[in-house]
Coordinates of C-alpha atoms and ligand atoms in Angstrom, one line a residue:
M607 CA 87.0 150.1 127.4
L608 CA 87.1 146.6 129.1
P609 CA 84.5 144.1 129.2
T610 CA 82.1 143.9 132.4
L611 CA 82.1 140.6 134.7
D612 CA 78.9 139.8 133.1
F613 CA 79.7 140.3 129.6
L614 CA 82.7 137.6 130.3
I615 CA 80.5 135.2 132.1
S616 CA 78.1 135.3 129.0
N617 CA 80.7 135.4 126.3
T618 CA 83.7 133.0 127.5
T619 CA 83.8 129.8 125.8
N620 CA 86.4 128.1 128.2
I621 CA 83.7 126.2 131.0
S622 CA 86.6 126.4 133.7
L623 CA 87.3 130.2 133.2
K624 CA 83.5 130.8 132.7
N625 CA 82.9 129.1 136.3
I626 CA 85.7 131.1 137.6
A627 CA 84.1 134.1 136.3
Q628 CA 80.7 133.1 137.9
K629 CA 82.2 132.4 141.2
V630 CA 83.9 135.7 141.4
K631 CA 80.4 137.3 140.7
D632 CA 79.1 134.9 143.4
S633 CA 81.6 136.1 146.0
E634 CA 82.6 132.5 146.1
R635 CA 86.0 131.3 146.9
I636 CA 88.0 129.8 144.1
T637 CA 90.2 126.5 144.7
N638 CA 93.6 126.0 144.3
D639 CA 93.1 123.9 141.1
E640 CA 91.0 126.9 139.5
C641 CA 93.8 129.2 140.7
Q642 CA 96.3 127.1 138.8
I643 CA 93.9 127.0 135.6
L644 CA 93.5 130.8 136.1
F645 CA 97.9 131.1 135.5
E646 CA 97.6 128.3 132.8
Q647 CA 94.5 129.7 131.0
A648 CA 93.6 133.0 131.8
D649 CA 94.8 135.9 129.6
L650 CA 95.4 139.8 131.2
P651 CA 92.1 141.2 129.9
F652 CA 90.3 138.0 131.7
A653 CA 92.0 138.3 134.7
G654 CA 92.1 141.6 135.1
V655 CA 88.3 142.2 135.0
L656 CA 87.6 139.8 137.5
A657 CA 90.3 141.3 139.8
N658 CA 89.0 144.8 139.4
Y659 CA 85.6 143.7 140.2
I660 CA 86.9 142.1 143.5
R661 CA 89.0 145.3 143.7
E662 CA 85.7 147.9 143.4
K663 CA 83.8 146.0 145.4
L664 CA 86.1 145.8 148.4
H665 CA 87.4 149.4 147.9
G666 CA 86.0 151.5 145.1
N667 CA 88.1 153.9 144.2
K668 CA 90.3 154.0 146.9
T669 CA 94.1 153.8 146.7
Y670 CA 96.1 153.8 150.0
F671 CA 99.5 154.7 150.9
N672 CA 101.0 155.9 154.1
R673 CA 104.2 158.0 155.3
N674 CA 106.9 156.2 156.4
F675 CA 110.9 155.6 156.3
H676 CA 112.9 152.9 156.5
I677 CA 115.9 152.1 158.5
E678 CA 118.0 149.4 157.5
P679 CA 120.1 148.4 160.7
T680 CA 122.9 146.3 158.7
N681 CA 123.5 144.7 155.3
V682 CA 125.6 142.1 156.5
C683 CA 124.0 139.0 156.7
V684 CA 124.8 135.3 157.7
F685 CA 122.8 134.3 155.1
S686 CA 123.5 133.6 151.1
C687 CA 119.9 133.8 149.6
K688 CA 121.0 133.6 145.7
F689 CA 118.6 136.5 144.5
C690 CA 119.9 139.0 147.1
S691 CA 121.8 141.8 145.7
Y692 CA 122.1 143.6 148.9
S693 CA 124.0 141.6 151.5
K694 CA 127.5 141.1 152.5
L695 CA 128.5 138.3 154.0
Y696 CA 129.9 138.5 157.3
A697 CA 133.6 137.6 156.1
Q698 CA 133.4 141.0 154.0
K699 CA 131.5 143.2 156.5
E700 CA 134.1 146.0 155.9
E701 CA 132.2 146.7 152.7
G702 CA 128.9 146.6 154.4
W703 CA 127.0 149.1 156.6
E704 CA 126.0 148.6 160.8
L705 CA 124.3 151.3 162.1
S706 CA 124.8 151.8 166.1
I707 CA 121.3 152.3 168.2
D708 CA 122.6 156.3 168.2
Q709 CA 122.8 156.6 164.4
M710 CA 119.4 154.8 164.1
L711 CA 117.7 157.3 166.6
D712 CA 119.2 159.9 165.0
I713 CA 117.6 158.9 161.5
V714 CA 114.4 158.5 163.8
K715 CA 115.0 162.3 164.7
T716 CA 115.3 163.5 161.4
Y717 CA 111.6 163.4 160.9
D718 CA 110.9 165.0 164.3
N719 CA 108.7 167.8 162.4
K720 CA 107.2 165.6 160.0
P721 CA 103.7 164.2 159.8
I722 CA 105.1 160.2 159.5
T723 CA 103.2 157.5 160.9
E724 CA 105.2 154.4 160.5
V725 CA 109.1 153.2 160.6
H726 CA 109.7 150.2 158.8
I727 CA 112.8 148.4 160.3
V728 CA 114.2 145.7 158.3
G729 CA 117.8 144.6 156.7
G730 CA 120.2 141.7 157.0
V731 CA 121.1 139.2 159.7
H732 CA 124.2 140.3 161.6
P733 CA 125.5 137.9 163.9
K734 CA 126.1 140.4 166.8
M735 CA 123.0 142.5 166.5
N736 CA 121.1 140.4 169.1
I737 CA 117.2 140.1 170.2
D738 CA 118.6 142.9 173.1
Y739 CA 120.3 145.3 171.1
F740 CA 116.9 145.1 168.9
I741 CA 114.9 145.7 172.2
E742 CA 116.8 148.7 173.4
L743 CA 116.4 150.3 169.8
I744 CA 112.6 149.9 169.8
Q745 CA 112.1 151.1 173.5
K746 CA 114.3 154.1 172.3
I747 CA 112.4 154.9 169.3
K748 CA 109.1 154.5 171.6
A749 CA 110.5 157.0 174.2
H750 CA 111.2 159.2 171.6
R751 CA 107.9 159.1 169.8
P752 CA 105.7 157.2 171.2
S753 CA 103.0 157.5 168.3
L754 CA 105.4 156.2 165.5
H755 CA 104.0 152.6 164.7
I756 CA 107.1 150.3 164.6
K757 CA 106.8 147.6 161.6
G758 CA 109.9 145.5 162.2
F759 CA 111.8 142.6 161.7
T760 CA 111.3 139.8 158.8
A761 CA 110.8 136.3 159.9
V762 CA 114.3 135.4 159.0
E763 CA 115.7 138.2 161.4
L764 CA 113.1 137.2 164.2
D765 CA 114.1 133.4 163.9
Y766 CA 117.9 134.0 164.0
M767 CA 116.8 136.2 167.0
F768 CA 114.8 134.0 169.1
R769 CA 117.0 130.7 168.2
K770 CA 120.1 132.7 169.6
A771 CA 118.6 134.1 172.8
K772 CA 117.2 130.6 172.8
L773 CA 113.6 131.6 173.2
T774 CA 110.5 130.1 172.0
I775 CA 108.8 132.2 168.9
A776 CA 106.1 132.5 171.6
Q777 CA 108.5 134.3 174.1
G778 CA 110.5 136.3 171.6
M779 CA 107.7 137.8 169.9
K780 CA 105.9 138.7 173.2
V781 CA 109.3 140.3 174.4
L782 CA 109.5 142.7 171.5
N783 CA 105.9 143.3 171.4
D784 CA 106.3 144.2 175.2
A785 CA 109.2 146.6 174.0
G786 CA 106.7 148.3 171.3
L787 CA 107.1 146.1 168.0
Q788 CA 103.7 146.7 166.9
S789 CA 103.5 145.0 163.0
L790 CA 105.4 142.6 161.0
P791 CA 106.4 143.2 157.5
G792 CA 106.1 140.4 154.9
G793 CA 109.7 139.9 153.6
G794 CA 111.4 136.8 153.9
A795 CA 108.5 134.8 152.5
E796 CA 110.1 134.2 149.1
I797 CA 108.7 131.0 148.1
F798 CA 107.6 128.4 150.7
H799 CA 107.9 125.3 148.6
E800 CA 110.6 123.2 149.7
D801 CA 111.5 122.6 146.0
I802 CA 112.2 126.1 145.1
R803 CA 113.1 127.3 148.6
S804 CA 116.2 125.0 148.7
Q805 CA 117.8 126.6 145.4
I806 CA 117.2 130.1 146.2
C807 CA 117.6 130.3 150.0
A808 CA 118.3 127.4 151.5
D809 CA 119.8 128.2 154.8
K810 CA 117.4 130.6 156.3
V811 CA 114.0 130.1 157.9
S812 CA 111.5 127.5 156.0
G813 CA 108.3 128.5 154.7
N814 CA 106.8 126.5 158.0
G815 CA 109.0 128.2 160.3
W816 CA 107.9 131.9 158.4
L817 CA 104.1 131.1 158.8
Q818 CA 104.7 129.9 162.8
I819 CA 106.2 133.2 163.5
H820 CA 103.7 135.0 161.9
E821 CA 101.1 133.1 163.4
E822 CA 102.3 133.7 166.9
A823 CA 102.6 137.8 166.4
H824 CA 99.0 137.2 165.2
N825 CA 98.2 135.5 168.2
L826 CA 99.5 138.4 170.5
G827 CA 96.9 140.7 168.5
M828 CA 100.0 142.2 166.1
H829 CA 99.1 142.5 162.3
S830 CA 101.5 141.4 159.5
N831 CA 102.0 141.5 155.7
A832 CA 103.0 138.8 153.3
T833 CA 105.1 138.5 150.3
M834 CA 106.3 136.8 147.4
L835 CA 109.1 136.6 145.3
Y836 CA 108.0 135.4 142.1
G837 CA 109.3 135.3 138.4
H838 CA 112.3 133.5 138.7
I839 CA 112.9 129.7 138.8
E840 CA 109.1 128.9 140.6
K841 CA 106.4 127.3 138.3
Y842 CA 103.0 128.3 138.6
E843 CA 102.3 125.5 141.0
H844 CA 104.8 127.1 143.4
L845 CA 102.7 130.2 143.6
V846 CA 99.5 128.4 144.2
H847 CA 101.0 126.4 147.0
H848 CA 102.6 129.8 148.5
M849 CA 99.6 131.8 148.5
S850 CA 97.2 128.5 149.6
Q851 CA 99.4 128.6 152.7
L852 CA 99.0 132.1 153.5
R853 CA 95.2 131.7 152.9
T854 CA 95.1 128.8 155.1
L855 CA 96.6 130.8 158.1
Q856 CA 94.6 134.0 157.4
D857 CA 91.3 131.8 157.7
K858 CA 92.7 131.0 161.3
T859 CA 94.1 134.1 162.4
K860 CA 92.9 137.0 160.5
G861 CA 95.8 138.9 161.0
F862 CA 97.3 139.8 157.6
N863 CA 96.8 143.3 156.3
T864 CA 98.3 142.8 153.1
F865 CA 99.9 140.6 150.3
I866 CA 102.8 142.2 148.2
P867 CA 103.9 140.4 145.5
L868 CA 107.7 141.1 144.7
K869 CA 109.0 140.7 141.2
F870 CA 112.4 139.3 141.1
R871 CA 115.2 142.0 139.8
N872 CA 118.4 140.2 138.4
S873 CA 121.2 142.8 138.8
N874 CA 124.0 142.0 141.1
N875 CA 123.0 138.9 142.2
D876 CA 123.9 134.9 142.1
M877 CA 120.5 134.9 139.6
S878 CA 121.5 137.3 137.0
H879 CA 121.4 134.6 134.4
V880 CA 117.5 134.4 135.1
A881 CA 115.4 136.6 133.0
E882 CA 112.8 139.0 134.7
S883 CA 108.9 138.4 134.1
S884 CA 107.3 140.9 131.8
I885 CA 105.0 143.4 132.8
T886 CA 101.8 141.3 131.2
E887 CA 103.0 138.4 133.6
D888 CA 103.1 141.1 136.4
M889 CA 99.8 142.4 136.2
R890 CA 98.4 138.6 135.5
L891 CA 100.0 137.8 138.9
Y892 CA 98.6 140.5 140.8
A893 CA 95.5 139.8 139.3
I894 CA 95.0 136.5 140.2
A895 CA 96.4 136.8 143.6
R896 CA 93.2 139.2 144.2
I897 CA 90.9 136.7 142.6
Y898 CA 92.4 133.7 145.0
L899 CA 93.3 135.8 148.2
D900 CA 89.7 136.2 148.9
N901 CA 90.4 136.8 152.9
F902 CA 93.3 139.3 152.6
P903 CA 91.9 142.8 152.7
H904 CA 94.8 144.3 150.7
L905 CA 97.0 143.9 147.7
K906 CA 100.0 146.3 147.7
A907 CA 102.5 146.9 144.4
Y908 CA 106.1 147.9 146.0
W909 CA 106.8 151.0 143.5
P910 CA 110.3 151.2 144.5
M911 CA 110.5 147.5 143.0
L912 CA 107.9 147.9 140.3
G913 CA 108.6 151.2 139.1
R914 CA 106.3 154.4 139.0
Q915 CA 104.2 153.3 136.0
N916 CA 103.9 150.0 136.1
A917 CA 102.4 150.7 139.7
Q918 CA 99.8 153.1 138.3
L919 CA 99.0 150.2 135.7
S920 CA 98.7 147.7 138.8
L921 CA 96.0 149.8 140.1
S922 CA 93.3 148.3 137.3
F923 CA 94.5 144.6 138.2
G924 CA 93.6 144.4 141.5
V925 CA 96.0 146.5 143.9
N926 CA 94.7 149.0 146.0
D927 CA 97.6 150.1 147.8
I928 CA 101.3 151.4 146.7
D929 CA 103.1 151.5 150.0
G930 CA 104.3 154.9 151.4
T931 CA 106.6 157.3 150.9
I932 CA 109.8 156.2 151.2
D933 CA 112.9 157.9 152.1
D934 CA 116.2 156.6 150.0
T935 CA 117.1 154.8 153.4
T936 CA 115.8 151.4 151.4
K937 CA 118.8 150.0 149.3
I938 CA 117.4 146.2 148.7
Y939 CA 116.0 147.6 145.5
S940 CA 118.3 150.1 143.8
M941 CA 120.9 147.4 144.4
A942 CA 118.9 144.8 142.5
G943 CA 118.5 146.7 139.3
S944 CA 115.3 148.2 139.9
E945 CA 114.8 151.3 137.8
E946 CA 114.1 153.6 140.8
Q947 CA 117.5 154.1 141.8
T948 CA 116.5 156.8 144.8
P949 CA 113.3 155.6 145.8
T950 CA 111.7 158.4 147.4
M951 CA 108.5 160.2 146.4
T952 CA 107.0 163.1 148.2
T953 CA 103.4 163.0 149.1
E954 CA 102.5 165.4 146.9
E955 CA 104.0 162.8 144.0
L956 CA 102.3 159.9 145.3
V957 CA 99.4 161.8 145.1
M958 CA 99.5 163.1 141.8
L959 CA 100.5 159.4 140.8
I960 CA 97.5 157.7 142.0
K961 CA 95.1 160.5 140.6
Q962 CA 96.7 160.1 137.0
A963 CA 95.3 156.5 137.5
K964 CA 92.0 158.0 138.1
R965 CA 91.6 156.6 141.8
T966 CA 91.3 158.4 145.1
P967 CA 94.4 158.9 147.1
I968 CA 94.0 158.0 150.7
E969 CA 96.5 158.5 153.3
R970 CA 96.1 155.6 156.0
D971 CA 98.0 154.4 158.8
T972 CA 99.8 150.9 159.5
L973 CA 96.4 149.4 160.2
Y974 CA 94.4 150.9 157.4
N975 CA 92.9 153.5 159.5
E976 CA 91.9 156.4 157.2
I977 CA 94.2 159.8 158.1
N978 CA 93.7 161.8 154.7
I979 CA 91.5 161.7 151.6
F980 CA 92.7 163.7 148.6
E981 CA 89.6 164.3 146.6
Ligands
V47_2235 O1 112.3 139.4 151.8 C1 115.8 140.6 147.8 C2 113.0 140.6 148.3 C3 112.3 141.2 150.5 C4 115.5 140.8 145.4 O2 105.8 144.3 154.6 C5 114.2 140.9 146.2 O3 105.5 146.4 153.8 C6 113.4 141.1 144.0 O4 109.4 142.1 152.2 N1 114.4 141.4 143.6 C7 112.3 142.6 151.5 N2 113.0 141.1 145.5 C8 111.6 143.7 151.2 C9 109.9 143.2 152.0 C10 108.9 144.6 151.9 C11 109.5 145.6 151.3 C12 108.4 146.6 151.3 C13 107.2 146.3 152.0 C14 107.0 144.9 152.5 C15 106.1 145.2 153.7 C16 108.0 144.2 152.9 O5 113.1 142.0 149.5 C17 113.3 140.0 150.6 C18 113.1 139.3 149.2 O6 111.9 139.1 149.1 N3 114.4 140.8 147.5 N4 116.3 140.6 147.0 C19 115.7 141.1 144.4 N5 116.8 140.8 143.7
SF4_2236 FE1 120.2 138.0 154.1 FE2 117.7 138.7 153.3 FE3 119.7 139.0 151.7 FE4 118.8 136.5 152.3 S1 117.6 138.3 151.6 S2 120.8 137.2 152.1 S3 118.2 137.1 154.5 S4 119.7 140.3 153.6

């Protein structure tokens, strides 16, 4: 059995760690320096006890998932992120795919009689798919199924769309929101710090640009998620910097729902020589994120990337959401070497997975309203 938080506070001899544990007990925010200390000095059981204490205080035994499907309009991309296994440069576009609006609507229609609540639209940045194309797509999806929540477009796609259309971020977000876009996914964040960003994804939106787009969406009352691509060439200080930028913005807007750490996978990309992180590091990272991001209500493990068993394990290290039932229309991870080559799970399988980890599965909608409790 794991020790309790009180036991850790009484028995930890490392004064810095003891103070952090006390702060967690007192619901006090930890500093950036303390976050760095956790990365450098906390072992997995220590971080796990603190994170699980917070997780259970916030959510008890509840573990959320939703019923969603993905549409990936294209994998043609004008950018060339070194870690990306998915995109095809525009010059090689014959090897990629580009879906027409009708083809994407056909995908939506295949779910007509299924109790899906969300469509997640995200893909490469195609030079010919402009904002008007996506406005038409969003409007047609809404006309076909008004209750379907549209969560779509990373800040990378939005930045490119707005610049091409010569719109400010505020104007562009408003137009898409008016068309029916309701939330933003968390992709494209990678690592905000310029020292790392310039090495892994130099040519796409900057860290500040990503944050500005999410801030503008929050100003319109939209919610969004935030990701962090970890476990490659970054150092602990870059992880702390990344999460501190998110915590500061969240203090201002309260618009983020979920933080989603994404484990770097090294197959079929220009960073294949970089070793992947260990499962111990993965769990420690989830735990430290849960401890540091005190103003993020939810922490999500994206199981198609982490694998099902590791996603189960993460439920003891701060995670309270394991994403949705995903159709195999999402290829970003199977192409990057995830063991989940067909990332699809039925609701029954997902419920079983959560129950096996001794948690209570709760189906939620995109905004975390509870739809079904599976006792
Ligand atoms: O931004 C690309 C990542 C992201 C690799 O908001 C890689 O609910 C690991 O953001 N190894 C896109 N990761 C996916 C994404 C997402 C996924 C699920 C849910 C939500 C949400 C958002 O995928 C990219 C990038 O960080 N990625 N290549 C790779 N080799
Ligand atoms: Fe393009 Fe996204 Fe891949 Fe970067 S991660 S190359 S922006 S598809």
